[in-house]
mmCIF file of C-alpha atoms in Angstrom:
data_model
loop_
_atom_site.group_PDB
_atom_site.id
_atom_site.type_symbol
_atom_site.label_atom_id
_atom_site.label_comp_id
_atom_site.label_asym_id
_atom_site.label_seq_id
_atom_site.Cartn_x
_atom_site.Cartn_y
_atom_site.Cartn_z
ATOM 1 C CA UNK K 1 21.806 0.970 13.977
ATOM 2 C CA UNK K 2 21.440 -2.990 14.594
ATOM 3 C CA UNK K 3 20.920 -4.030 18.275
ATOM 4 C CA UNK K 4 23.418 -6.765 18.862
ATOM 5 C CA UNK K 5 22.879 -9.728 21.452
ATOM 6 C CA UNK K 6 26.184 -11.707 22.084
ATOM 7 C CA UNK K 7 27.623 -10.107 18.651
ATOM 8 C CA UNK K 8 24.461 -11.335 16.882
ATOM 9 C CA UNK K 9 21.959 -9.156 15.264
ATOM 10 C CA UNK K 10 19.109 -9.656 12.432
ATOM 11 C CA UNK K 11 20.345 -9.049 9.280
ATOM 12 C CA UNK K 12 17.560 -9.751 6.927
ATOM 13 C CA UNK K 13 13.730 -10.439 7.199
ATOM 14 C CA UNK K 14 11.203 -11.930 4.632
ATOM 15 C CA UNK K 15 7.793 -11.472 6.392
ATOM 16 C CA UNK K 16 5.248 -11.216 3.505
ATOM 17 C CA UNK K 17 5.885 -13.802 0.431
ATOM 18 C CA UNK K 18 2.575 -14.895 -1.318
ATOM 19 C CA UNK K 19 1.531 -15.050 -5.000
ATOM 20 C CA UNK K 20 3.244 -15.620 -8.147
ATOM 21 C CA UNK K 21 5.505 -12.584 -7.408
ATOM 22 C CA UNK K 22 7.038 -14.413 -4.339
ATOM 23 C CA UNK K 23 10.550 -15.255 -3.584
ATOM 24 C CA UNK K 24 11.509 -18.907 -3.884
ATOM 25 C CA UNK K 25 13.928 -19.248 -0.700
ATOM 26 C CA UNK K 26 14.432 -23.096 -1.045
ATOM 27 C CA UNK K 27 14.525 -23.332 -4.891
ATOM 28 C CA UNK K 28 11.562 -25.936 -4.906
ATOM 29 C CA UNK K 29 9.679 -24.192 -7.825
ATOM 30 C CA UNK K 30 7.063 -22.911 -5.524
ATOM 31 C CA UNK K 31 6.986 -19.570 -3.966
ATOM 32 C CA UNK K 32 4.873 -19.035 -0.953
ATOM 33 C CA UNK K 33 4.640 -18.018 3.036
ATOM 34 C CA UNK K 34 6.762 -21.012 3.801
ATOM 35 C CA UNK K 35 9.544 -19.546 1.970
ATOM 36 C CA UNK K 36 9.743 -16.566 4.369
ATOM 37 C CA UNK K 37 12.869 -16.391 6.520
ATOM 38 C CA UNK K 38 14.602 -14.705 9.348
ATOM 39 C CA UNK K 39 18.487 -14.131 8.807
ATOM 40 C CA UNK K 40 20.692 -13.256 11.900
ATOM 41 C CA UNK K 41 24.381 -12.462 11.400
ATOM 42 C CA UNK K 42 27.563 -12.864 13.430
ATOM 43 C CA UNK K 43 29.528 -9.903 14.149
ATOM 44 C CA UNK K 44 31.194 -11.087 17.342
ATOM 45 C CA UNK K 45 34.689 -11.925 15.982
ATOM 46 C CA UNK K 46 34.464 -15.389 16.631
ATOM 47 C CA UNK K 47 32.230 -18.407 15.984
ATOM 48 C CA UNK K 48 29.054 -18.570 18.106
ATOM 49 C CA UNK K 49 27.022 -21.474 19.333
ATOM 50 C CA UNK K 50 23.754 -21.343 18.390
ATOM 51 C CA UNK K 51 22.426 -24.114 21.008
ATOM 52 C CA UNK K 52 21.050 -21.704 23.782
ATOM 53 C CA UNK K 53 19.335 -19.218 21.224
ATOM 54 C CA UNK K 54 15.832 -18.885 20.156
ATOM 55 C CA UNK K 55 13.624 -17.058 17.866
ATOM 56 C CA UNK K 56 10.106 -15.598 19.106
ATOM 57 C CA UNK K 57 7.385 -14.002 17.655
ATOM 58 C CA UNK K 58 4.957 -11.750 19.458
ATOM 59 C CA UNK K 59 2.084 -12.932 17.695
ATOM 60 C CA UNK K 60 3.101 -16.308 17.151
ATOM 61 C CA UNK K 61 5.153 -17.497 20.292
ATOM 62 C CA UNK K 62 8.284 -19.684 19.521
ATOM 63 C CA UNK K 63 9.333 -19.865 16.142
ATOM 64 C CA UNK K 64 12.693 -21.637 16.204
ATOM 65 C CA UNK K 65 14.706 -23.338 18.881
ATOM 66 C CA UNK K 66 18.190 -23.776 17.363
ATOM 67 C CA UNK K 67 18.969 -26.422 20.032
ATOM 68 C CA UNK K 68 16.686 -28.742 17.872
ATOM 69 C CA UNK K 69 19.385 -28.433 15.263
ATOM 70 C CA UNK K 70 21.944 -30.193 17.259
ATOM 71 C CA UNK K 71 24.986 -28.362 17.766
ATOM 72 C CA UNK K 72 24.555 -25.400 15.395
ATOM 73 C CA UNK K 73 27.182 -22.739 15.130
ATOM 74 C CA UNK K 74 27.705 -19.668 12.955
ATOM 75 C CA UNK K 75 30.950 -18.266 12.140
ATOM 76 C CA UNK K 76 32.260 -14.758 12.252
ATOM 77 C CA UNK K 77 30.739 -12.976 9.254
ATOM 78 C CA UNK K 78 28.323 -15.705 8.381
ATOM 79 C CA UNK K 79 24.524 -15.834 8.847
ATOM 80 C CA UNK K 80 22.035 -18.317 10.127
ATOM 81 C CA UNK K 81 18.651 -18.233 8.117
ATOM 82 C CA UNK K 82 15.460 -19.962 9.446
ATOM 83 C CA UNK K 83 13.034 -20.638 7.099
ATOM 84 C CA UNK K 84 9.275 -21.410 7.120
ATOM 85 C CA UNK K 85 10.044 -24.765 5.581
ATOM 86 C CA UNK K 86 12.766 -25.986 3.768
ATOM 87 C CA UNK K 87 12.183 -28.392 0.908
ATOM 88 C CA UNK K 88 14.640 -30.943 1.116
ATOM 89 C CA UNK K 89 17.858 -31.003 3.335
ATOM 90 C CA UNK K 90 18.647 -27.342 4.266
ATOM 91 C CA UNK K 91 22.243 -26.292 2.943
ATOM 92 C CA UNK K 92 24.751 -25.078 5.541
ATOM 93 C CA UNK K 93 23.660 -22.027 7.464
ATOM 94 C CA UNK K 94 19.819 -22.574 6.648
ATOM 95 C CA UNK K 95 17.381 -24.126 9.354
ATOM 96 C CA UNK K 96 13.759 -25.430 8.755
ATOM 97 C CA UNK K 97 11.297 -24.388 11.225
ATOM 98 C CA UNK K 98 8.944 -27.081 9.971
ATOM 99 C CA UNK K 99 5.885 -24.610 9.255
ATOM 100 C CA UNK K 100 4.866 -25.977 5.924
ATOM 101 C CA UNK K 101 1.973 -23.386 5.519
ATOM 102 C CA UNK K 102 3.789 -20.323 6.899
ATOM 103 C CA UNK K 103 0.989 -19.751 9.082
ATOM 104 C CA UNK K 104 2.957 -19.624 12.299
ATOM 105 C CA UNK K 105 6.128 -18.460 11.186
ATOM 106 C CA UNK K 106 6.037 -14.742 10.654
ATOM 107 C CA UNK K 107 3.011 -12.576 9.770
ATOM 108 C CA UNK K 108 2.850 -10.322 6.767
ATOM 109 C CA UNK K 109 4.688 -7.275 6.936
ATOM 110 C CA UNK K 110 2.222 -4.848 5.112
ATOM 111 C CA UNK K 111 -1.377 -3.419 5.490
ATOM 112 C CA UNK K 112 -4.131 -5.408 3.889
ATOM 113 C CA UNK K 113 -7.768 -5.404 4.037
ATOM 114 C CA UNK K 114 -7.700 -2.421 6.805
ATOM 115 C CA UNK K 115 -5.760 -4.656 9.069
ATOM 116 C CA UNK K 116 -2.216 -3.698 10.103
ATOM 117 C CA UNK K 117 0.203 -6.616 9.939
ATOM 118 C CA UNK K 118 2.648 -6.114 12.203
ATOM 119 C CA UNK K 119 4.903 -8.171 14.596
ATOM 120 C CA UNK K 120 7.690 -8.073 16.983
ATOM 121 C CA UNK K 121 10.660 -10.479 16.426
ATOM 122 C CA UNK K 122 12.876 -11.628 19.289
ATOM 123 C CA UNK K 123 16.048 -13.158 19.264
ATOM 124 C CA UNK K 124 16.878 -14.567 22.978
ATOM 125 C CA UNK K 125 19.810 -16.459 24.826
ATOM 126 C CA UNK K 126 17.471 -18.811 26.848
ATOM 127 C CA UNK K 127 20.358 -19.532 29.355
ATOM 128 C CA UNK K 128 21.348 -15.977 30.210
ATOM 129 C CA UNK K 129 17.806 -14.399 29.574
ATOM 130 C CA UNK K 130 19.202 -11.659 27.414
ATOM 131 C CA UNK K 131 17.469 -10.642 24.174
ATOM 132 C CA UNK K 132 17.008 -8.203 21.287
ATOM 133 C CA UNK K 133 13.896 -7.238 19.360
ATOM 134 C CA UNK K 134 12.809 -5.780 16.046
ATOM 135 C CA UNK K 135 9.362 -4.477 15.972
ATOM 136 C CA UNK K 136 8.098 -4.009 12.217
ATOM 137 C CA UNK K 137 4.992 -3.146 10.242
ATOM 138 C CA UNK K 138 3.078 0.026 9.025
ATOM 139 C CA UNK K 139 2.273 0.467 12.535
ATOM 140 C CA UNK K 140 4.663 -1.321 14.679
ATOM 141 C CA UNK K 141 3.410 -3.195 17.773
ATOM 142 C CA UNK K 142 4.357 -2.282 21.273
ATOM 143 C CA UNK K 143 7.071 -4.500 22.400
ATOM 144 C CA UNK K 144 5.216 -7.140 24.861
ATOM 145 C CA UNK K 145 6.788 -10.620 24.942
ATOM 146 C CA UNK K 146 4.432 -13.442 24.689
ATOM 147 C CA UNK K 147 3.855 -16.108 27.268
ATOM 148 C CA UNK K 148 6.417 -18.725 28.000
ATOM 149 C CA UNK K 149 9.178 -16.338 26.804
ATOM 150 C CA UNK K 150 12.319 -17.112 28.355
ATOM 151 C CA UNK K 151 13.784 -13.485 28.023
ATOM 152 C CA UNK K 152 14.269 -11.600 31.090
ATOM 153 C CA UNK K 153 16.753 -8.578 30.253
ATOM 154 C CA UNK K 154 16.287 -6.638 27.141
ATOM 155 C CA UNK K 155 19.768 -5.749 25.798
ATOM 156 C CA UNK K 156 18.479 -3.755 22.637
ATOM 157 C CA UNK K 157 16.028 -3.232 19.850
ATOM 158 C CA UNK K 158 14.786 -1.707 16.789
ATOM 159 C CA UNK K 159 11.546 -0.179 15.488
ATOM 160 C CA UNK K 160 10.913 -0.329 11.689
ATOM 161 C CA UNK K 161 8.015 1.565 10.609
ATOM 162 C CA UNK K 162 7.249 0.064 7.206
ATOM 163 C CA UNK K 163 5.248 -2.642 5.777
ATOM 164 C CA UNK K 164 7.443 -4.130 3.210
ATOM 165 C CA UNK K 165 5.548 -5.078 0.024
ATOM 166 C CA UNK K 166 4.940 -8.485 -1.177
ATOM 167 C CA UNK K 167 8.343 -10.576 -1.793
ATOM 168 C CA UNK K 168 10.333 -7.703 -0.156
ATOM 169 C CA UNK K 169 12.702 -8.164 2.578
ATOM 170 C CA UNK K 170 13.983 -5.730 5.334
ATOM 171 C CA UNK K 171 17.663 -5.497 4.660
ATOM 172 C CA UNK K 172 20.443 -2.988 6.037
ATOM 173 C CA UNK K 173 21.691 0.204 4.530
ATOM 174 C CA UNK K 174 25.049 1.782 4.602
ATOM 175 C CA UNK K 175 24.404 3.235 8.003
ATOM 176 C CA UNK K 176 23.173 -0.286 9.529
ATOM 177 C CA UNK K 177 19.556 0.543 9.463
ATOM 178 C CA UNK K 178 16.626 -1.420 7.750
ATOM 179 C CA UNK K 179 15.290 -0.752 4.358
ATOM 180 C CA UNK K 180 13.393 -2.547 2.066
ATOM 181 C CA UNK K 181 15.208 -4.638 -0.674
ATOM 182 C CA UNK K 182 15.290 -7.797 -2.800
ATOM 183 C CA UNK K 183 15.561 -10.891 -0.528
ATOM 184 C CA UNK K 184 19.115 -12.556 -0.578
ATOM 185 C CA UNK K 185 19.075 -15.187 2.321
ATOM 186 C CA UNK K 186 22.152 -16.724 3.406
ATOM 187 C CA UNK K 187 24.638 -14.875 1.245
ATOM 188 C CA UNK K 188 27.539 -13.529 2.937
ATOM 189 C CA UNK K 189 28.394 -11.201 -0.088
ATOM 190 C CA UNK K 190 28.662 -11.173 -3.767
ATOM 191 C CA UNK K 191 31.463 -12.877 -6.014
ATOM 192 C CA UNK K 192 33.693 -10.079 -7.236
ATOM 193 C CA UNK K 193 37.279 -9.139 -8.042
ATOM 194 C CA UNK K 194 39.098 -6.039 -6.762
ATOM 195 C CA UNK K 195 40.493 -3.267 -9.058
ATOM 196 C CA UNK K 196 43.784 -4.182 -10.151
ATOM 197 C CA UNK K 197 43.084 -7.613 -10.813
ATOM 198 C CA UNK K 198 44.546 -8.805 -14.070
ATOM 199 C CA UNK K 199 42.303 -10.843 -16.074
ATOM 200 C CA UNK K 200 43.726 -13.051 -19.055
ATOM 201 C CA UNK K 201 41.853 -11.857 -22.544
ATOM 202 C CA UNK K 202 42.809 -12.353 -26.046
ATOM 203 C CA UNK K 203 44.494 -9.132 -25.890
ATOM 204 C CA UNK K 204 47.015 -10.412 -23.058
ATOM 205 C CA UNK K 205 46.352 -9.679 -19.140
ATOM 206 C CA UNK K 206 44.045 -6.568 -18.480
ATOM 207 C CA UNK K 207 43.073 -4.999 -15.342
ATOM 208 C CA UNK K 208 39.532 -6.050 -14.261
ATOM 209 C CA UNK K 209 38.162 -2.511 -14.217
ATOM 210 C CA UNK K 210 39.150 -1.856 -17.755
ATOM 211 C CA UNK K 211 37.126 -4.948 -19.108
ATOM 212 C CA UNK K 212 34.268 -4.198 -21.340
ATOM 213 C CA UNK K 213 31.265 -6.344 -22.593
ATOM 214 C CA UNK K 214 32.191 -8.348 -25.633
ATOM 215 C CA UNK K 215 35.803 -8.823 -24.795
ATOM 216 C CA UNK K 216 36.854 -12.550 -25.221
ATOM 217 C CA UNK K 217 38.262 -13.761 -21.690
ATOM 218 C CA UNK K 218 40.253 -16.925 -21.270
ATOM 219 C CA UNK K 219 38.541 -19.870 -19.391
ATOM 220 C CA UNK K 220 39.698 -23.258 -18.237
ATOM 221 C CA UNK K 221 36.926 -25.049 -19.789
ATOM 222 C CA UNK K 222 36.064 -23.472 -23.130
ATOM 223 C CA UNK K 223 39.042 -21.299 -24.052
ATOM 224 C CA UNK K 224 38.224 -17.556 -24.980
ATOM 225 C CA UNK K 225 34.551 -16.870 -24.371
ATOM 226 C CA UNK K 226 32.775 -13.338 -24.751
ATOM 227 C CA UNK K 227 32.160 -11.249 -21.403
ATOM 228 C CA UNK K 228 28.352 -10.570 -21.435
ATOM 229 C CA UNK K 229 28.271 -7.998 -18.791
ATOM 230 C CA UNK K 230 30.401 -5.958 -16.234
ATOM 231 C CA UNK K 231 29.443 -4.053 -13.100
ATOM 232 C CA UNK K 232 31.413 -2.099 -10.760
ATOM 233 C CA UNK K 233 30.189 -2.365 -7.200
ATOM 234 C CA UNK K 234 32.109 0.006 -4.864
ATOM 235 C CA UNK K 235 31.820 -0.158 -1.253
ATOM 236 C CA UNK K 236 32.763 2.694 1.000
ATOM 237 C CA UNK K 237 34.458 3.097 3.995
ATOM 238 C CA UNK K 238 31.230 3.673 6.026
ATOM 239 C CA UNK K 239 29.481 0.529 4.864
ATOM 240 C CA UNK K 240 32.761 -1.659 5.472
ATOM 241 C CA UNK K 241 33.008 -0.056 9.231
ATOM 242 C CA UNK K 242 29.242 -1.519 9.655
ATOM 243 C CA UNK K 243 29.610 -4.646 7.637
ATOM 244 C CA UNK K 244 33.463 -5.725 8.129
ATOM 245 C CA UNK K 245 32.278 -9.046 6.628
ATOM 246 C CA UNK K 246 32.390 -7.326 3.225
ATOM 247 C CA UNK K 247 36.040 -6.429 3.419
ATOM 248 C CA UNK K 248 38.254 -7.973 0.822
ATOM 249 C CA UNK K 249 40.188 -10.904 1.380
ATOM 250 C CA UNK K 250 43.831 -11.120 0.189
ATOM 251 C CA UNK K 251 45.190 -14.420 -0.951
ATOM 252 C CA UNK K 252 48.975 -14.343 -0.783
ATOM 253 C CA UNK K 253 50.868 -15.000 -3.942
ATOM 254 C CA UNK K 254 51.510 -18.803 -4.775
ATOM 255 C CA UNK K 255 48.552 -20.069 -2.467
ATOM 256 C CA UNK K 256 46.544 -21.268 -5.535
ATOM 257 C CA UNK K 257 48.890 -20.857 -8.277
ATOM 258 C CA UNK K 258 48.575 -16.894 -8.318
ATOM 259 C CA UNK K 259 51.808 -15.159 -9.390
ATOM 260 C CA UNK K 260 50.896 -12.055 -7.384
ATOM 261 C CA UNK K 261 48.539 -11.587 -4.382
ATOM 262 C CA UNK K 262 44.716 -11.532 -5.370
ATOM 263 C CA UNK K 263 41.969 -9.302 -3.663
ATOM 264 C CA UNK K 264 38.620 -10.731 -3.807
ATOM 265 C CA UNK K 265 35.246 -10.720 -1.979
ATOM 266 C CA UNK K 266 34.917 -13.000 1.084
ATOM 267 C CA UNK K 267 32.607 -15.123 -0.918
ATOM 268 C CA UNK K 268 34.555 -15.399 -3.919
ATOM 269 C CA UNK K 269 35.777 -18.987 -4.753
ATOM 270 C CA UNK K 270 39.116 -20.163 -6.266
ATOM 271 C CA UNK K 271 39.973 -23.316 -7.862
ATOM 272 C CA UNK K 272 41.905 -25.989 -5.552
ATOM 273 C CA UNK K 273 43.463 -29.092 -7.540
ATOM 274 C CA UNK K 274 44.337 -32.027 -5.308
ATOM 275 C CA UNK K 275 44.374 -35.684 -5.061
ATOM 276 C CA UNK K 276 43.151 -35.447 -1.637
ATOM 277 C CA UNK K 277 40.059 -33.601 -2.838
ATOM 278 C CA UNK K 278 39.275 -36.576 -5.362
ATOM 279 C CA UNK K 279 39.730 -38.948 -2.224
ATOM 280 C CA UNK K 280 37.689 -37.503 0.151
ATOM 281 C CA UNK K 281 35.019 -35.614 -1.937
ATOM 282 C CA UNK K 282 35.338 -37.513 -5.260
ATOM 283 C CA UNK K 283 36.461 -34.558 -7.590
ATOM 284 C CA UNK K 284 40.245 -33.565 -7.931
ATOM 285 C CA UNK K 285 39.125 -29.915 -8.785
ATOM 286 C CA UNK K 286 36.942 -28.013 -6.235
ATOM 287 C CA UNK K 287 36.080 -24.498 -5.462
ATOM 288 C CA UNK K 288 37.025 -23.082 -1.849
ATOM 289 C CA UNK K 289 35.934 -19.596 -0.824
ATOM 290 C CA UNK K 290 38.254 -16.768 0.122
ATOM 291 C CA UNK K 291 36.298 -16.662 3.658
ATOM 292 C CA UNK K 292 37.151 -20.300 4.195
ATOM 293 C CA UNK K 293 40.913 -19.733 3.432
ATOM 294 C CA UNK K 294 40.811 -16.992 6.188
ATOM 295 C CA UNK K 295 39.211 -19.188 8.654
ATOM 296 C CA UNK K 296 42.262 -21.686 7.734
ATOM 297 C CA UNK K 297 44.819 -19.031 8.298
ATOM 298 C CA UNK K 298 45.934 -19.221 4.616
ATOM 299 C CA UNK K 299 44.483 -15.875 3.712
ATOM 300 C CA UNK K 300 43.869 -12.809 5.405
ATOM 301 C CA UNK K 301 41.283 -9.839 5.514
ATOM 302 C CA UNK K 302 42.388 -6.471 4.348
ATOM 303 C CA UNK K 303 41.888 -4.104 7.532
ATOM 304 C CA UNK K 304 42.923 -1.009 5.752
ATOM 305 C CA UNK K 305 40.463 1.821 5.920
ATOM 306 C CA UNK K 306 40.315 2.317 2.181
ATOM 307 C CA UNK K 307 37.125 1.839 0.105
ATOM 308 C CA UNK K 308 36.468 -1.814 -1.558
ATOM 309 C CA UNK K 309 36.439 -1.374 -5.413
ATOM 310 C CA UNK K 310 34.563 -4.505 -6.550
ATOM 311 C CA UNK K 311 33.770 -5.721 -10.197
ATOM 312 C CA UNK K 312 31.318 -8.753 -11.317
ATOM 313 C CA UNK K 313 32.178 -10.475 -14.385
ATOM 314 C CA UNK K 314 29.188 -12.268 -15.975
ATOM 315 C CA UNK K 315 29.061 -15.110 -18.599
ATOM 316 C CA UNK K 316 26.575 -17.167 -20.241
ATOM 317 C CA UNK K 317 27.766 -19.887 -17.821
ATOM 318 C CA UNK K 318 29.675 -19.976 -14.604
ATOM 319 C CA UNK K 319 33.543 -20.017 -15.819
ATOM 320 C CA UNK K 320 36.792 -20.510 -14.365
ATOM 321 C CA UNK K 321 38.649 -17.659 -15.707
ATOM 322 C CA UNK K 322 42.583 -16.699 -14.957
ATOM 323 C CA UNK K 323 43.083 -13.842 -12.671
ATOM 324 C CA UNK K 324 46.618 -12.854 -11.249
ATOM 325 C CA UNK K 325 47.655 -16.432 -12.775
ATOM 326 C CA UNK K 326 45.177 -18.868 -11.252
ATOM 327 C CA UNK K 327 41.747 -19.966 -11.879
ATOM 328 C CA UNK K 328 38.997 -18.230 -10.274
ATOM 329 C CA UNK K 329 35.322 -18.320 -10.460
ATOM 330 C CA UNK K 330 33.092 -15.752 -12.342
ATOM 331 C CA UNK K 331 29.892 -14.612 -10.878
ATOM 332 C CA UNK K 332 27.385 -17.426 -10.485
ATOM 333 C CA UNK K 333 23.836 -16.333 -11.290
ATOM 334 C CA UNK K 334 21.806 -18.618 -9.194
ATOM 335 C CA UNK K 335 18.360 -18.080 -7.543
ATOM 336 C CA UNK K 336 19.543 -15.605 -4.984
ATOM 337 C CA UNK K 337 22.031 -14.212 -7.007
ATOM 338 C CA UNK K 338 19.698 -13.531 -9.633
ATOM 339 C CA UNK K 339 17.283 -11.699 -7.186
ATOM 340 C CA UNK K 340 19.837 -9.467 -5.612
ATOM 341 C CA UNK K 341 22.656 -8.922 -8.407
ATOM 342 C CA UNK K 342 20.923 -9.310 -11.788
ATOM 343 C CA UNK K 343 18.254 -6.502 -11.066
ATOM 344 C CA UNK K 344 20.988 -4.053 -9.720
ATOM 345 C CA UNK K 345 21.611 -0.909 -11.521
ATOM 346 C CA UNK K 346 24.959 -0.148 -12.920
ATOM 347 C CA UNK K 347 25.380 -3.009 -15.263
ATOM 348 C CA UNK K 348 27.500 -2.684 -18.661
ATOM 349 C CA UNK K 349 25.595 -5.290 -20.896
ATOM 350 C CA UNK K 350 26.748 -6.357 -24.344
ATOM 351 C CA UNK K 351 24.141 -5.315 -26.987
ATOM 352 C CA UNK K 352 21.702 -7.821 -27.466
ATOM 353 C CA UNK K 353 21.842 -9.464 -23.844
ATOM 354 C CA UNK K 354 19.334 -9.201 -21.133
ATOM 355 C CA UNK K 355 20.710 -10.012 -17.700
ATOM 356 C CA UNK K 356 17.062 -10.303 -16.391
ATOM 357 C CA UNK K 357 16.789 -13.416 -18.883
ATOM 358 C CA UNK K 358 20.200 -14.848 -17.859
ATOM 359 C CA UNK K 359 20.699 -17.519 -15.028
ATOM 360 C CA UNK K 360 23.164 -20.693 -14.335
ATOM 361 C CA UNK K 361 21.727 -23.916 -13.419
ATOM 362 C CA UNK K 362 25.039 -25.206 -12.036
ATOM 363 C CA UNK K 363 28.528 -24.367 -10.593
ATOM 364 C CA UNK K 364 31.566 -25.221 -12.987
ATOM 365 C CA UNK K 365 33.100 -27.272 -10.281
ATOM 366 C CA UNK K 366 31.886 -28.762 -7.020
ATOM 367 C CA UNK K 367 31.766 -26.316 -4.173
ATOM 368 C CA UNK K 368 33.018 -27.324 -0.545
ATOM 369 C CA UNK K 369 31.112 -26.591 2.300
ATOM 370 C CA UNK K 370 32.768 -25.179 5.246
ATOM 371 C CA UNK K 371 33.604 -28.264 7.177
ATOM 372 C CA UNK K 372 34.873 -30.100 3.868
ATOM 373 C CA UNK K 373 37.103 -26.823 2.957
ATOM 374 C CA UNK K 374 38.283 -26.839 6.458
ATOM 375 C CA UNK K 375 39.227 -30.661 6.199
ATOM 376 C CA UNK K 376 40.783 -30.325 2.843
ATOM 377 C CA UNK K 377 42.711 -27.293 3.684
ATOM 378 C CA UNK K 378 44.187 -29.087 6.820
ATOM 379 C CA UNK K 379 45.326 -31.847 5.132
ATOM 380 C CA UNK K 380 46.858 -30.329 2.420
ATOM 381 C CA UNK K 381 48.433 -27.405 3.461
ATOM 382 C CA UNK K 382 51.123 -28.968 5.583
ATOM 383 C CA UNK K 383 52.011 -30.792 2.571
ATOM 384 C CA UNK K 384 52.576 -27.698 0.480
ATOM 385 C CA UNK K 385 49.803 -29.225 -1.993
ATOM 386 C CA UNK K 386 47.312 -26.569 -1.937
ATOM 387 C CA UNK K 387 47.349 -26.365 -5.651
ATOM 388 C CA UNK K 388 49.271 -26.987 -8.685
ATOM 389 C CA UNK K 389 50.265 -24.078 -10.488
ATOM 390 C CA UNK K 390 47.958 -22.998 -13.153
ATOM 391 C CA UNK K 391 49.536 -23.197 -16.628
#
């Protein structure tokens, strides 16, 4: 079970990342130890100001002080990911620790050369002195905070006796416990439709769960194109209880041109068309996530105790497809999604296609960041101009 500090908890750790098989967190073309990361998630029910929080290592001392990032916040259900060094300007939700060599960030989490490589990570509120810890490695270390550590009150901790292989991260399982898996930093959840969503095809509107690879689906930019792969991704009640941020979002009928409510994953993005988007962001058509609509009060989370039956739809390129009468995105297979989604089991793939060889180099429309989406929704919602109905 996670240890919580003010609703924050360690959600994913990449502690060993070297060589050609390493994970490239910042997309700079090089995979090395500076790509190692620590991700924390907010499950508090509200936005948390991170200015008082710090990340520490028992081995290397202070790793990152969020106060150095200005006035950082993390929304409910969202993540804050600190990377050894982020090449270029980190996107929203990512923070650069400035460790270009990765030597002082977090040590390897595996046994090598007869030496156990382990560490204890700490998340501390430097104002209150409260802290949580994670001790990991093949032979986890005894908790003993380093010199200068501002924590005075341990409120919880975890011990994970595992040395994850190179380029494998510590991630949460259905019970909320750590296991090993593919790195997926800063991603609140995959893009997918819920069962029952009607997708426009050459044969008419078909429920998403009945789609099969090879069917031709209507896209906004290229007419009918073949669907390359489909994957059912059910999430049971137990997982949703541990990870409420994975609950489906319900976008009410008419909000984005949809002729009936549409149920999607929180990270799923839909198209908004507005002259105000062109004025402020240089593009009349932009993508906004369902989660951002929830924060604006335009959509709501499905709080029922029912499991979520999600479906991924994958095409050769990132597409806008018609779902319940509105334009909505297909799965975007960028670097992070490729590592976490493409290698997963359960894909139904069109004959002659290989998911491992597929990737998308750009999104089909500009994607608004959280503050940009908040501005646009605040400007257009009062005018009833959220979107022009899709034809």
